[in-house]
CSV table of C-alpha atoms in Angstrom, one decimal:
chain,number,residue,atom,x,y,z
A,1,MET,CA,-40.5,-70.2,74.6
A,2,GLN,CA,-37.5,-69.7,72.4
A,3,TYR,CA,-34.6,-71.9,71.4
A,4,LEU,CA,-31.4,-70.9,73.1
A,5,HIS,CA,-28.7,-73.4,72.6
A,6,THR,CA,-27.6,-77.1,72.4
A,7,MET,CA,-24.9,-78.2,74.8
A,8,VAL,CA,-22.2,-80.6,73.6
A,9,ARG,CA,-19.6,-82.0,76.0
A,10,VAL,CA,-16.1,-82.1,74.5
A,11,LYS,CA,-12.9,-83.8,75.6
A,12,ASP,CA,-10.4,-81.6,73.9
A,13,LEU,CA,-11.5,-77.9,73.7
A,14,ASP,CA,-8.8,-77.0,71.2
A,15,ALA,CA,-9.7,-79.8,68.8
A,16,ALA,CA,-13.4,-79.0,69.2
A,17,LEU,CA,-12.9,-75.3,68.5
A,18,ASP,CA,-10.7,-76.1,65.4
A,19,PHE,CA,-13.5,-78.2,64.1
A,20,TYR,CA,-16.5,-76.0,64.9
A,21,CYS,CA,-14.8,-72.6,64.1
A,22,ASN,CA,-12.0,-73.2,61.7
A,23,LYS,CA,-13.6,-76.0,59.7
A,24,LEU,CA,-17.3,-75.8,60.1
A,25,GLY,CA,-17.3,-72.0,60.2
A,26,LEU,CA,-19.0,-71.1,63.5
A,27,ALA,CA,-17.9,-68.0,65.4
A,28,GLU,CA,-17.2,-67.8,69.1
A,29,VAL,CA,-19.7,-65.5,70.8
A,30,SER,CA,-18.7,-65.8,74.4
A,31,ARG,CA,-16.6,-67.9,76.9
A,32,TYR,CA,-16.9,-68.6,80.6
A,33,ASP,CA,-14.3,-70.3,82.7
A,34,ASN,CA,-15.4,-71.6,86.1
A,35,GLN,CA,-12.4,-72.3,88.4
A,36,GLY,CA,-14.5,-73.8,91.2
A,37,GLY,CA,-16.5,-76.1,89.0
A,38,ARG,CA,-13.5,-76.9,86.8
A,39,PHE,CA,-15.1,-76.3,83.5
A,40,THR,CA,-15.2,-74.0,80.5
A,41,LEU,CA,-18.3,-73.0,78.5
A,42,VAL,CA,-17.8,-71.7,74.9
A,43,PHE,CA,-20.8,-70.4,73.0
A,44,LEU,CA,-20.7,-70.5,69.2
A,45,ALA,CA,-23.1,-69.3,66.5
A,46,ALA,CA,-23.4,-69.7,62.8
A,47,PRO,CA,-22.1,-66.6,61.0
A,48,ASP,CA,-25.7,-65.5,60.0
A,49,ASP,CA,-26.8,-65.9,63.7
A,50,VAL,CA,-23.9,-64.0,65.5
A,51,GLU,CA,-25.9,-60.7,65.9
A,52,LEU,CA,-29.0,-62.6,66.9
A,53,ALA,CA,-27.0,-64.6,69.4
A,54,GLY,CA,-25.7,-61.5,71.0
A,55,GLN,CA,-29.1,-59.9,71.2
A,56,ARG,CA,-31.1,-62.9,72.6
A,57,LYS,CA,-28.5,-65.4,73.7
A,58,GLY,CA,-29.5,-67.9,71.0
A,59,PRO,CA,-29.4,-69.8,68.7
A,60,MET,CA,-26.1,-71.2,69.7
A,61,VAL,CA,-24.0,-74.3,70.4
A,62,GLU,CA,-22.6,-74.5,73.9
A,63,LEU,CA,-19.3,-76.5,74.1
A,64,THR,CA,-18.8,-77.7,77.7
A,65,HIS,CA,-15.3,-78.7,78.5
A,66,ASN,CA,-14.9,-80.4,81.9
A,67,TRP,CA,-11.3,-80.0,83.0
A,68,ASP,CA,-11.1,-83.4,84.6
A,69,PRO,CA,-11.0,-86.2,82.1
A,70,GLU,CA,-14.2,-88.1,81.3
A,71,ASP,CA,-15.0,-90.7,78.7
A,72,TYR,CA,-18.1,-89.7,76.7
A,73,GLN,CA,-19.6,-92.6,74.8
A,74,GLY,CA,-21.5,-92.0,71.5
A,75,GLY,CA,-22.2,-88.3,72.3
A,76,ARG,CA,-24.3,-89.4,75.3
A,77,ASN,CA,-27.1,-90.5,72.9
A,78,PHE,CA,-27.1,-87.1,71.3
A,79,GLY,CA,-28.7,-86.9,67.8
A,80,HIS,CA,-27.2,-84.2,65.7
A,81,LEU,CA,-26.9,-80.5,65.1
A,82,ALA,CA,-28.2,-79.1,61.8
A,83,TYR,CA,-27.1,-76.0,59.9
A,84,ALA,CA,-28.4,-74.6,56.6
A,85,VAL,CA,-25.6,-73.6,54.2
A,86,ASP,CA,-25.5,-71.4,51.1
A,87,ASP,CA,-23.7,-74.0,49.0
A,88,ILE,CA,-23.6,-77.6,50.2
A,89,TYR,CA,-20.8,-78.6,47.8
A,90,ALA,CA,-18.6,-75.7,48.9
A,91,ALA,CA,-19.2,-76.4,52.5
A,92,CYS,CA,-18.3,-80.1,52.1
A,93,GLN,CA,-15.2,-79.2,50.1
A,94,ARG,CA,-14.0,-76.8,52.8
A,95,LEU,CA,-14.5,-79.5,55.5
A,96,ALA,CA,-12.8,-82.2,53.4
A,97,ASP,CA,-9.9,-79.8,52.7
A,98,GLY,CA,-9.6,-79.4,56.5
A,99,GLY,CA,-9.3,-83.1,57.0
A,100,VAL,CA,-12.9,-83.8,57.9
A,101,THR,CA,-14.5,-87.0,56.7
A,102,ILE,CA,-17.7,-86.5,54.8
A,103,ASN,CA,-19.7,-89.4,56.3
A,104,ARG,CA,-22.8,-88.9,54.1
A,105,PRO,CA,-21.9,-87.0,51.0
A,106,PRO,CA,-24.4,-84.5,49.4
A,107,ARG,CA,-25.2,-86.8,46.5
A,108,ASP,CA,-28.7,-85.2,46.3
A,109,GLY,CA,-27.4,-81.6,46.4
A,110,HIS,CA,-29.4,-81.2,49.6
A,111,MET,CA,-28.0,-83.0,52.7
A,112,ALA,CA,-24.6,-84.2,54.1
A,113,PHE,CA,-23.4,-85.4,57.5
A,114,VAL,CA,-20.0,-85.1,59.2
A,115,ARG,CA,-18.9,-85.8,62.7
A,116,SER,CA,-17.0,-83.6,65.2
A,117,PRO,CA,-13.9,-84.9,67.0
A,118,ASP,CA,-16.2,-86.0,69.8
A,119,GLY,CA,-18.4,-88.0,67.5
A,120,ILE,CA,-21.3,-85.5,67.3
A,121,SER,CA,-23.2,-85.7,64.0
A,122,ILE,CA,-23.5,-82.5,62.1
A,123,GLU,CA,-26.2,-82.3,59.4
A,124,LEU,CA,-25.6,-79.8,56.6
A,125,LEU,CA,-28.7,-78.8,54.6
A,126,GLN,CA,-28.7,-76.8,51.4
A,127,LYS,CA,-30.6,-73.5,51.8
A,128,GLY,CA,-33.4,-73.2,49.2
A,129,PRO,CA,-33.8,-75.7,46.4
A,130,ASN,CA,-31.4,-78.7,46.0
A,131,LEU,CA,-28.4,-78.1,43.9
A,132,PRO,CA,-28.0,-80.3,40.8
A,133,PRO,CA,-26.0,-83.5,41.4
A,134,GLN,CA,-22.3,-82.8,41.1
A,135,GLU,CA,-19.2,-85.0,41.1
A,136,PRO,CA,-17.3,-86.1,43.1
A,137,TRP,CA,-20.2,-86.0,45.5
A,138,ALA,CA,-22.9,-87.7,43.3
A,139,SER,CA,-21.0,-91.0,43.2
A,140,MET,CA,-19.2,-90.8,46.6
A,141,PRO,CA,-20.1,-93.6,49.0
A,142,ASN,CA,-21.0,-93.2,52.7
A,143,THR,CA,-18.1,-93.5,55.1
A,144,GLY,CA,-18.7,-94.7,58.6
A,145,VAL,CA,-21.8,-93.7,60.5
A,146,TRP,CA,-23.4,-90.3,61.3
C-alpha cells in the first residue's frame, strides 16, 4: 500500500489554484477535464515531491471542481492537509503577504494552521527542530478556527 493523494472539492478552481499554488507554493502536476461528468481534476504536489509525484502518482492533493454549483459545508468533515516546511516563519509571512489569515500562528516555531478559500485546514510543520520563538508570531493570537 502507498499513499497517493487527498481529494478536496473546491467551488472556485481559480481561487483554489491561487491559494494552493501561488500562496502555499504547491505545483500543478496534471489536469484532467471530463466533459461528460462535468468536472475538472487538478493534481498538485509540494515542490520537493514533484518528481516523486510524476514517478508514482503520489503524494499529491487532488482538487476536484464540479462544474455545476454545489454548497460544501465544513469541508465535508475533512480534517486537514499537512506539509513540512523549511522555515515556518517565512512560509507564514509569504502566506500573510498573499492575504491569507494565519489562524494558528507558529508561536512555538513548530506549527501553524491556515485555511483554503473552501475552508480546508492546512497544517504547516517546521522541518527538523523547532525554530526559536520570533515576533510577531510569538505573541500573535489565534484567529478564527482551523
